[in-house]
Amino acid sequence: MKQLLKTKGRDWLLVVLTVLLLHYLALALHIVITSGSFSFEKLGDLIEGRLMEPGDATRYIDIARHGYVTTGENAINLVFYPLYPLLMRWLGWLTFSLPLAGVIISHVGYCAASILLYELMLLDGDRRNAWDAVLLLSLYPFSLFALGVFTEGLFLALSIGCLYALRKRNFLAAGVVGFFAALTRTQGMLLFFPAVYEWVTLRFGPKKEKLRWQDAFLLLIPAGFGVYLGINAALWGNCFQFLKFEAGEPWYQSTQWIGENISLQYRLARDYPGLAWFIYYLQIALYFAALAVLGYGVYKKERMMYLLYGGVYLGFTYLSGWMISGGRYMLCCVPLFIILGKLKDGLARRFLLLATGLLFFLYSELFLRGYAIM
Amino acid sequence: MGDIFGFLAGGGMVALVAALIVAFLRQMGWMKPDAARLLGGSALMTCCAGIIYLLAALLFHLAVYGSIENEMDLSALFHGPYMRTLLPALSGPEGVGPVSAVFAWLAYALGSVLFGQYEFSGMLLAWTMTGAALFLFQRRFQKITDGKTARDAAFLLLCLPGGVFFLLPGWAPLCLLICAIAFYLVGRRLPAWKPRLSPVGYGWALSLCAVLSAAVTVCLAEGRIG
């Protein structure tokens, strides 16, 4: 470990500093733009107001405080997965503040995710590729969510960790990390697809390596989802109670074919022009952009494991009707950053970084001003 | 416009899944690289032909009727007697002939998987069957003649007057696939053959077919046939 820190420590520190600096620069600029001068007190207020309270944050805090409940208006909090609020609860004993605990978990998770992405990229490419991927992840227009009381930071760390373990063919670690990822978000169970793919190619592909007992640990990934279903069953007597809650107020989520959802998004954009560029057009554009990136990955013969995860993640995310947080959800579609990080053309890379940088600041600023970015 | 976006989004995801399956088969060594290339070419050819026929029908519809409520609504674009019977049958297979019924059942099963998108499933199935038929046809024809002639023949097949039916739900794509499978199985016994069609002759045949094919598409869009 000491040796590892000695050789990698500088790079890791640089990654963490870059990621945090970019995000805190956006926060500081917002303060300067809106109030004329910067102070740490204002920064604290901003973090409290925009990273600890908006949207689903209050629901995570409520779960961390009271657990899942079966009565009252907070019964619907069952739709949120348990790992993140559980960690908040444990860390809250040390920090004496659940929101602060949530922010710390997200910060640590996001920094760990960036380091893991950096290391993952180094397995197949050079430092430049690794840096590009990390910068693109940091400058993703909705990456500010990864630092707040949302599951994005933790989920990114767990999903990239699982992909890293799979890439190293360490099925035991992949299974354990994947288990926790599946307890963090619905998309966590999708890691089972690249896991099965890696297992099939290793054991039944051209090399045909022998089956090992550690392979069974991959089943931990669906088991994580199984635990969540078990919680549903234990509390409500129905494994899929969360689907009922998702279909009701305030989410109105249903499962529909992607084409129908995209048509719906377009209609909503026309009906609600005030929200179109924050939510609806943006989600349509993101879908086609992600599809194009994955198609480019297929053309460039990117690793199937990443393409498979990216494709399943994209498809699964856009199956949900009445989606309003597509931008945030797509932050965790890690294969996009892996594929784009490997762009060879210098001009395209620069253009991409410039465009994402502009959009990152723009959408962060709008989010911090309280616009409908969820 | 929203329906076109929806169609492109759904089609794009299906194309991505197909590309991933082919890449997987190649990586496992279960498909040869030249077969994968040919499959990709056949799929591309089918998609291009399908889009051209749909755009032609849409353009005609807009020119004649002025507007259309739902751009991707097949029953609005093609409303001949056969299509009027077949399109509703995709969501509950009944009232169509035996060959079409097989297609309708398959489309119904696929549509149920795709959250009730029966028309989209019918189109997807038709395009998949035609693409697979083109692949099998070219694969066997390559062995008898050469790759270029096989490609030209496949192209001509899609341009045949009435070629639009290969890209619409119904018996046509299913029959084409059955014929292609039969040709693939029987064709291995055929001796090598070099057709003597000159580039000028091929171009002439292609132009004639294109004009006639457009006429059939217009009749279909107007509901005079199909």
mmCIF file of N, CA, C and O in Angstrom, chain A residues 272-349:
data_model
loop_
_atom_site.group_PDB
_atom_site.id
_atom_site.type_symbol
_atom_site.label_atom_id
_atom_site.label_comp_id
_atom_site.label_asym_id
_atom_site.label_seq_id
_atom_site.Cartn_x
_atom_site.Cartn_y
_atom_site.Cartn_z
ATOM 1 N N TYR A 272 -44.529 22.781 -22.705
ATOM 2 C CA TYR A 272 -43.931 23.559 -21.603
ATOM 3 C C TYR A 272 -42.589 24.148 -22.058
ATOM 4 O O TYR A 272 -41.527 23.666 -21.647
ATOM 5 N N PRO A 273 -42.635 25.174 -22.903
ATOM 6 C CA PRO A 273 -41.378 25.712 -23.450
ATOM 7 C C PRO A 273 -40.430 26.237 -22.373
ATOM 8 O O PRO A 273 -39.213 26.227 -22.558
ATOM 9 N N GLY A 274 -40.975 26.636 -21.240
ATOM 10 C CA GLY A 274 -40.133 27.147 -20.162
ATOM 11 C C GLY A 274 -39.223 26.087 -19.572
ATOM 12 O O GLY A 274 -38.158 26.390 -19.032
ATOM 13 N N LEU A 275 -39.634 24.831 -19.683
ATOM 14 C CA LEU A 275 -38.828 23.744 -19.119
ATOM 15 C C LEU A 275 -38.039 22.990 -20.191
ATOM 16 O O LEU A 275 -37.206 22.142 -19.877
ATOM 17 N N ALA A 276 -38.349 23.309 -21.461
ATOM 18 C CA ALA A 276 -37.817 22.494 -22.564
ATOM 19 C C ALA A 276 -36.302 22.345 -22.522
ATOM 20 O O ALA A 276 -35.787 21.235 -22.619
ATOM 21 N N TRP A 277 -35.587 23.453 -22.349
ATOM 22 C CA TRP A 277 -34.113 23.372 -22.444
ATOM 23 C C TRP A 277 -33.454 22.948 -21.141
ATOM 24 O O TRP A 277 -32.251 22.734 -21.088
ATOM 25 N N PHE A 278 -34.240 22.871 -20.075
ATOM 26 C CA PHE A 278 -33.697 22.340 -18.821
ATOM 27 C C PHE A 278 -33.940 20.836 -18.729
ATOM 28 O O PHE A 278 -33.152 20.098 -18.159
ATOM 29 N N ILE A 279 -35.058 20.402 -19.280
ATOM 30 C CA ILE A 279 -35.438 19.005 -19.082
ATOM 31 C C ILE A 279 -35.653 18.268 -20.411
ATOM 32 O O ILE A 279 -34.894 17.353 -20.737
ATOM 33 N N TYR A 280 -36.643 18.665 -21.171
ATOM 34 C CA TYR A 280 -37.144 17.793 -22.240
ATOM 35 C C TYR A 280 -36.236 17.730 -23.474
ATOM 36 O O TYR A 280 -35.799 16.636 -23.869
ATOM 37 N N TYR A 281 -35.962 18.881 -24.093
ATOM 38 C CA TYR A 281 -35.058 18.853 -25.250
ATOM 39 C C TYR A 281 -33.703 18.284 -24.847
ATOM 40 O O TYR A 281 -33.060 17.562 -25.600
ATOM 41 N N LEU A 282 -33.320 18.663 -23.652
ATOM 42 C CA LEU A 282 -32.022 18.220 -23.154
ATOM 43 C C LEU A 282 -31.952 16.691 -23.064
ATOM 44 O O LEU A 282 -30.957 16.069 -23.463
ATOM 45 N N GLN A 283 -33.016 16.091 -22.569
ATOM 46 C CA GLN A 283 -33.031 14.629 -22.435
ATOM 47 C C GLN A 283 -33.034 13.944 -23.806
ATOM 48 O O GLN A 283 -32.410 12.907 -23.991
ATOM 49 N N ILE A 284 -33.751 14.566 -24.759
ATOM 50 C CA ILE A 284 -33.747 14.013 -26.120
ATOM 51 C C ILE A 284 -32.337 14.100 -26.702
ATOM 52 O O ILE A 284 -31.809 13.123 -27.243
ATOM 53 N N ALA A 285 -31.724 15.277 -26.568
ATOM 54 C CA ALA A 285 -30.374 15.468 -27.115
ATOM 55 C C ALA A 285 -29.379 14.511 -26.459
ATOM 56 O O ALA A 285 -28.535 13.913 -27.130
ATOM 57 N N LEU A 286 -29.521 14.345 -25.145
ATOM 58 C CA LEU A 286 -28.607 13.451 -24.417
ATOM 59 C C LEU A 286 -28.742 12.010 -24.908
ATOM 60 O O LEU A 286 -27.750 11.300 -25.049
ATOM 61 N N TYR A 287 -29.979 11.606 -25.159
ATOM 62 C CA TYR A 287 -30.202 10.230 -25.617
ATOM 63 C C TYR A 287 -29.482 9.988 -26.937
ATOM 64 O O TYR A 287 -28.725 9.016 -27.071
ATOM 65 N N PHE A 288 -29.700 10.905 -27.893
ATOM 66 C CA PHE A 288 -29.090 10.687 -29.206
ATOM 67 C C PHE A 288 -27.565 10.845 -29.138
ATOM 68 O O PHE A 288 -26.836 10.140 -29.845
ATOM 69 N N ALA A 289 -27.097 11.754 -28.289
ATOM 70 C CA ALA A 289 -25.649 11.911 -28.139
ATOM 71 C C ALA A 289 -25.037 10.635 -27.566
ATOM 72 O O ALA A 289 -24.004 10.150 -28.051
ATOM 73 N N ALA A 290 -25.691 10.083 -26.545
ATOM 74 C CA ALA A 290 -25.178 8.852 -25.919
ATOM 75 C C ALA A 290 -25.210 7.695 -26.919
ATOM 76 O O ALA A 290 -24.262 6.895 -26.997
ATOM 77 N N LEU A 291 -26.289 7.639 -27.686
ATOM 78 C CA LEU A 291 -26.404 6.580 -28.697
ATOM 79 C C LEU A 291 -25.275 6.699 -29.721
ATOM 80 O O LEU A 291 -24.658 5.705 -30.122
ATOM 81 N N ALA A 292 -25.003 7.955 -30.135
ATOM 82 C CA ALA A 292 -23.932 8.181 -31.116
ATOM 83 C C ALA A 292 -22.575 7.796 -30.536
ATOM 84 O O ALA A 292 -21.754 7.172 -31.224
ATOM 85 N N VAL A 293 -22.343 8.134 -29.273
ATOM 86 C CA VAL A 293 -21.052 7.802 -28.645
ATOM 87 C C VAL A 293 -20.883 6.280 -28.561
ATOM 88 O O VAL A 293 -19.822 5.734 -28.869
ATOM 89 N N LEU A 294 -21.952 5.587 -28.166
ATOM 90 C CA LEU A 294 -21.871 4.124 -28.066
ATOM 91 C C LEU A 294 -21.687 3.507 -29.458
ATOM 92 O O LEU A 294 -20.932 2.540 -29.615
ATOM 93 N N GLY A 295 -22.377 4.076 -30.457
ATOM 94 C CA GLY A 295 -22.191 3.603 -31.834
ATOM 95 C C GLY A 295 -20.756 3.804 -32.286
ATOM 96 O O GLY A 295 -20.164 2.928 -32.920
ATOM 97 N N TYR A 296 -20.185 4.960 -31.913
ATOM 98 C CA TYR A 296 -18.783 5.230 -32.231
ATOM 99 C C TYR A 296 -17.882 4.201 -31.533
ATOM 100 O O TYR A 296 -16.902 3.728 -32.110
ATOM 101 N N GLY A 297 -18.255 3.850 -30.309
ATOM 102 C CA GLY A 297 -17.496 2.836 -29.565
ATOM 103 C C GLY A 297 -17.531 1.482 -30.259
ATOM 104 O O GLY A 297 -16.520 0.777 -30.324
ATOM 105 N N VAL A 298 -18.691 1.125 -30.795
ATOM 106 C CA VAL A 298 -18.807 -0.144 -31.527
ATOM 107 C C VAL A 298 -17.907 -0.088 -32.764
ATOM 108 O O VAL A 298 -17.156 -1.026 -33.061
ATOM 109 N N TYR A 299 -17.961 1.044 -33.459
ATOM 110 C CA TYR A 299 -17.147 1.226 -34.669
ATOM 111 C C TYR A 299 -15.659 1.135 -34.349
ATOM 112 O O TYR A 299 -14.874 0.567 -35.109
ATOM 113 N N LYS A 300 -15.274 1.707 -33.224
ATOM 114 C CA LYS A 300 -13.865 1.730 -32.827
ATOM 115 C C LYS A 300 -13.447 0.453 -32.100
ATOM 116 O O LYS A 300 -12.342 0.388 -31.556
ATOM 117 N N LYS A 301 -14.350 -0.497 -32.016
ATOM 118 C CA LYS A 301 -14.084 -1.786 -31.346
ATOM 119 C C LYS A 301 -13.652 -1.597 -29.882
ATOM 120 O O LYS A 301 -12.678 -2.190 -29.414
ATOM 121 N N GLU A 302 -14.391 -0.756 -29.185
ATOM 122 C CA GLU A 302 -14.164 -0.571 -27.755
ATOM 123 C C GLU A 302 -14.510 -1.880 -27.037
ATOM 124 O O GLU A 302 -15.225 -2.730 -27.596
ATOM 125 N N ARG A 303 -13.996 -2.047 -25.839
ATOM 126 C CA ARG A 303 -14.279 -3.275 -25.089
ATOM 127 C C ARG A 303 -15.781 -3.500 -24.974
ATOM 128 O O ARG A 303 -16.517 -2.619 -24.580
ATOM 129 N N MET A 304 -16.185 -4.738 -25.276
ATOM 130 C CA MET A 304 -17.613 -5.086 -25.268
ATOM 131 C C MET A 304 -18.238 -4.867 -23.897
ATOM 132 O O MET A 304 -19.400 -4.494 -23.783
ATOM 133 N N MET A 305 -17.451 -5.140 -22.856
ATOM 134 C CA MET A 305 -17.966 -5.005 -21.494
ATOM 135 C C MET A 305 -18.515 -3.589 -21.259
ATOM 136 O O MET A 305 -19.614 -3.409 -20.730
ATOM 137 N N TYR A 306 -17.766 -2.581 -21.705
ATOM 138 C CA TYR A 306 -18.186 -1.194 -21.521
ATOM 139 C C TYR A 306 -19.390 -0.873 -22.405
ATOM 140 O O TYR A 306 -20.337 -0.211 -21.980
ATOM 141 N N LEU A 307 -19.308 -1.336 -23.654
ATOM 142 C CA LEU A 307 -20.404 -1.042 -24.593
ATOM 143 C C LEU A 307 -21.708 -1.658 -24.106
ATOM 144 O O LEU A 307 -22.776 -1.048 -24.179
ATOM 145 N N LEU A 308 -21.585 -2.872 -23.610
ATOM 146 C CA LEU A 308 -22.770 -3.577 -23.124
ATOM 147 C C LEU A 308 -23.384 -2.826 -21.937
ATOM 148 O O LEU A 308 -24.601 -2.584 -21.908
ATOM 149 N N TYR A 309 -22.540 -2.447 -21.006
ATOM 150 C CA TYR A 309 -23.046 -1.725 -19.833
ATOM 151 C C TYR A 309 -23.654 -0.378 -20.256
ATOM 152 O O TYR A 309 -24.744 -0.003 -19.793
ATOM 153 N N GLY A 310 -22.956 0.312 -21.149
ATOM 154 C CA GLY A 310 -23.460 1.604 -21.624
ATOM 155 C C GLY A 310 -24.800 1.458 -22.330
ATOM 156 O O GLY A 310 -25.733 2.232 -22.080
ATOM 157 N N GLY A 311 -24.902 0.456 -23.189
ATOM 158 C CA GLY A 311 -26.141 0.234 -23.936
ATOM 159 C C GLY A 311 -27.295 -0.133 -23.017
ATOM 160 O O GLY A 311 -28.398 0.423 -23.122
ATOM 161 N N VAL A 312 -27.038 -1.034 -22.098
ATOM 162 C CA VAL A 312 -28.088 -1.459 -21.161
ATOM 163 C C VAL A 312 -28.493 -0.295 -20.263
ATOM 164 O O VAL A 312 -29.674 -0.074 -20.000
ATOM 165 N N TYR A 313 -27.495 0.470 -19.818
ATOM 166 C CA TYR A 313 -27.776 1.609 -18.935
ATOM 167 C C TYR A 313 -28.636 2.640 -19.656
ATOM 168 O O TYR A 313 -29.642 3.123 -19.124
ATOM 169 N N LEU A 314 -28.240 2.962 -20.877
ATOM 170 C CA LEU A 314 -28.985 3.964 -21.652
ATOM 171 C C LEU A 314 -30.421 3.490 -21.906
ATOM 172 O O LEU A 314 -31.381 4.230 -21.683
ATOM 173 N N GLY A 315 -30.544 2.242 -22.369
ATOM 174 C CA GLY A 315 -31.866 1.695 -22.672
ATOM 175 C C GLY A 315 -32.747 1.655 -21.440
ATOM 176 O O GLY A 315 -33.898 2.108 -21.464
ATOM 177 N N PHE A 316 -32.195 1.176 -20.348
ATOM 178 C CA PHE A 316 -32.966 1.041 -19.113
ATOM 179 C C PHE A 316 -33.410 2.415 -18.595
ATOM 180 O O PHE A 316 -34.563 2.590 -18.183
ATOM 181 N N THR A 317 -32.505 3.368 -18.641
ATOM 182 C CA THR A 317 -32.829 4.714 -18.131
ATOM 183 C C THR A 317 -33.963 5.343 -18.927
ATOM 184 O O THR A 317 -34.880 5.942 -18.364
ATOM 185 N N TYR A 318 -33.911 5.174 -20.239
ATOM 186 C CA TYR A 318 -34.916 5.829 -21.085
ATOM 187 C C TYR A 318 -36.176 4.999 -21.256
ATOM 188 O O TYR A 318 -37.050 5.368 -22.040
ATOM 189 N N LEU A 319 -36.281 3.898 -20.537
ATOM 190 C CA LEU A 319 -37.547 3.150 -20.546
ATOM 191 C C LEU A 319 -38.556 3.786 -19.599
ATOM 192 O O LEU A 319 -39.732 3.463 -19.651
ATOM 193 N N SER A 320 -38.060 4.648 -18.721
ATOM 194 C CA SER A 320 -39.000 5.204 -17.729
ATOM 195 C C SER A 320 -39.751 6.406 -18.301
ATOM 196 O O SER A 320 -39.132 7.352 -18.813
ATOM 197 N N GLY A 321 -41.059 6.334 -18.203
ATOM 198 C CA GLY A 321 -41.895 7.410 -18.700
ATOM 199 C C GLY A 321 -41.887 8.588 -17.729
ATOM 200 O O GLY A 321 -41.582 8.416 -16.547
ATOM 201 N N TRP A 322 -42.180 9.769 -18.176
ATOM 202 C CA TRP A 322 -42.220 10.999 -17.380
ATOM 203 C C TRP A 322 -40.907 11.271 -16.663
ATOM 204 O O TRP A 322 -40.898 11.743 -15.534
ATOM 205 N N MET A 323 -39.822 10.955 -17.338
ATOM 206 C CA MET A 323 -38.513 11.189 -16.719
ATOM 207 C C MET A 323 -38.213 12.692 -16.735
ATOM 208 O O MET A 323 -38.430 13.365 -17.746
ATOM 209 N N ILE A 324 -37.695 13.182 -15.608
ATOM 210 C CA ILE A 324 -37.336 14.603 -15.561
ATOM 211 C C ILE A 324 -35.891 14.805 -15.108
ATOM 212 O O ILE A 324 -35.403 15.924 -15.108
ATOM 213 N N SER A 325 -35.226 13.700 -14.726
ATOM 214 C CA SER A 325 -33.843 13.838 -14.241
ATOM 215 C C SER A 325 -32.873 13.076 -15.133
ATOM 216 O O SER A 325 -31.860 12.555 -14.656
ATOM 217 N N GLY A 326 -33.182 13.009 -16.407
ATOM 218 C CA GLY A 326 -32.340 12.234 -17.337
ATOM 219 C C GLY A 326 -30.897 12.713 -17.344
ATOM 220 O O GLY A 326 -29.974 11.904 -17.406
ATOM 221 N N GLY A 327 -30.700 14.024 -17.269
ATOM 222 C CA GLY A 327 -29.344 14.553 -17.282
ATOM 223 C C GLY A 327 -28.532 14.026 -16.108
ATOM 224 O O GLY A 327 -27.382 13.629 -16.259
ATOM 225 N N ARG A 328 -29.150 14.015 -14.950
ATOM 226 C CA ARG A 328 -28.465 13.516 -13.743
ATOM 227 C C ARG A 328 -28.220 12.010 -13.848
ATOM 228 O O ARG A 328 -27.140 11.527 -13.517
ATOM 229 N N TYR A 329 -29.229 11.289 -14.315
ATOM 230 C CA TYR A 329 -29.073 9.834 -14.419
ATOM 231 C C TYR A 329 -27.912 9.469 -15.357
ATOM 232 O O TYR A 329 -27.169 8.538 -15.100
ATOM 233 N N MET A 330 -27.787 10.216 -16.447
ATOM 234 C CA MET A 330 -26.768 9.855 -17.435
ATOM 235 C C MET A 330 -25.347 10.162 -16.964
ATOM 236 O O MET A 330 -24.377 9.731 -17.588
ATOM 237 N N LEU A 331 -25.221 10.895 -15.883
ATOM 238 C CA LEU A 331 -23.900 11.131 -15.295
ATOM 239 C C LEU A 331 -23.220 9.802 -14.951
ATOM 240 O O LEU A 331 -22.001 9.671 -15.020
ATOM 241 N N CYS A 332 -24.037 8.804 -14.583
ATOM 242 C CA CYS A 332 -23.464 7.516 -14.167
ATOM 243 C C CYS A 332 -23.278 6.546 -15.332
ATOM 244 O O CYS A 332 -22.919 5.394 -15.112
ATOM 245 N N CYS A 333 -23.518 7.006 -16.552
ATOM 246 C CA CYS A 333 -23.282 6.132 -17.711
ATOM 247 C C CYS A 333 -21.789 6.212 -18.064
ATOM 248 O O CYS A 333 -21.381 6.861 -19.037
ATOM 249 N N VAL A 334 -20.997 5.565 -17.245
ATOM 250 C CA VAL A 334 -19.534 5.678 -17.295
ATOM 251 C C VAL A 334 -18.924 5.355 -18.672
ATOM 252 O O VAL A 334 -17.965 6.011 -19.101
ATOM 253 N N PRO A 335 -19.451 4.357 -19.396
ATOM 254 C CA PRO A 335 -18.819 4.026 -20.688
ATOM 255 C C PRO A 335 -18.704 5.208 -21.648
ATOM 256 O O PRO A 335 -17.786 5.258 -22.456
ATOM 257 N N LEU A 336 -19.603 6.183 -21.524
ATOM 258 C CA LEU A 336 -19.517 7.353 -22.405
ATOM 259 C C LEU A 336 -18.193 8.084 -22.190
ATOM 260 O O LEU A 336 -17.531 8.493 -23.142
ATOM 261 N N PHE A 337 -17.810 8.242 -20.935
ATOM 262 C CA PHE A 337 -16.567 8.960 -20.631
ATOM 263 C C PHE A 337 -15.348 8.123 -21.036
ATOM 264 O O PHE A 337 -14.327 8.674 -21.439
ATOM 265 N N ILE A 338 -15.502 6.809 -20.924
ATOM 266 C CA ILE A 338 -14.389 5.924 -21.319
ATOM 267 C C ILE A 338 -14.155 6.033 -22.829
ATOM 268 O O ILE A 338 -13.025 6.171 -23.291
ATOM 269 N N ILE A 339 -15.248 5.976 -23.589
ATOM 270 C CA ILE A 339 -15.123 6.027 -25.055
ATOM 271 C C ILE A 339 -14.594 7.396 -25.495
ATOM 272 O O ILE A 339 -13.664 7.484 -26.300
ATOM 273 N N LEU A 340 -15.184 8.450 -24.938
ATOM 274 C CA LEU A 340 -14.762 9.801 -25.350
ATOM 275 C C LEU A 340 -13.348 10.119 -24.867
ATOM 276 O O LEU A 340 -12.622 10.876 -25.519
ATOM 277 N N GLY A 341 -12.955 9.535 -23.758
ATOM 278 C CA GLY A 341 -11.595 9.751 -23.249
ATOM 279 C C GLY A 341 -10.539 9.192 -24.177
ATOM 280 O O GLY A 341 -9.368 9.588 -24.108
ATOM 281 N N LYS A 342 -10.938 8.277 -25.035
ATOM 282 C CA LYS A 342 -9.961 7.648 -25.944
ATOM 283 C C LYS A 342 -9.934 8.293 -27.328
ATOM 284 O O LYS A 342 -9.307 7.766 -28.246
ATOM 285 N N LEU A 343 -10.646 9.407 -27.474
ATOM 286 C CA LEU A 343 -10.626 10.104 -28.773
ATOM 287 C C LEU A 343 -9.187 10.430 -29.155
ATOM 288 O O LEU A 343 -8.426 10.960 -28.343
ATOM 289 N N LYS A 344 -8.836 10.136 -30.396
ATOM 290 C CA LYS A 344 -7.441 10.375 -30.810
ATOM 291 C C LYS A 344 -7.270 11.766 -31.415
ATOM 292 O O LYS A 344 -6.246 12.391 -31.258
ATOM 293 N N ASP A 345 -8.303 12.204 -32.132
ATOM 294 C CA ASP A 345 -8.189 13.468 -32.845
ATOM 295 C C ASP A 345 -8.061 14.649 -31.869
ATOM 296 O O ASP A 345 -8.927 14.869 -31.019
ATOM 297 N N GLY A 346 -6.971 15.383 -31.985
ATOM 298 C CA GLY A 346 -6.688 16.472 -31.052
ATOM 299 C C GLY A 346 -7.746 17.566 -31.074
ATOM 300 O O GLY A 346 -8.176 18.042 -30.028
ATOM 301 N N LEU A 347 -8.182 17.933 -32.268
ATOM 302 C CA LEU A 347 -9.162 19.013 -32.396
ATOM 303 C C LEU A 347 -10.498 18.608 -31.779
ATOM 304 O O LEU A 347 -11.128 19.390 -31.058
ATOM 305 N N ALA A 348 -10.902 17.376 -32.047
ATOM 306 C CA ALA A 348 -12.168 16.876 -31.496
ATOM 307 C C ALA A 348 -12.116 16.863 -29.972
ATOM 308 O O ALA A 348 -13.088 17.225 -29.298
ATOM 309 N N ARG A 349 -10.986 16.461 -29.427
ATOM 310 C CA ARG A 349 -10.825 16.410 -27.963
ATOM 311 C C ARG A 349 -10.948 17.803 -27.366
ATOM 312 O O ARG A 349 -11.641 18.024 -26.377
#
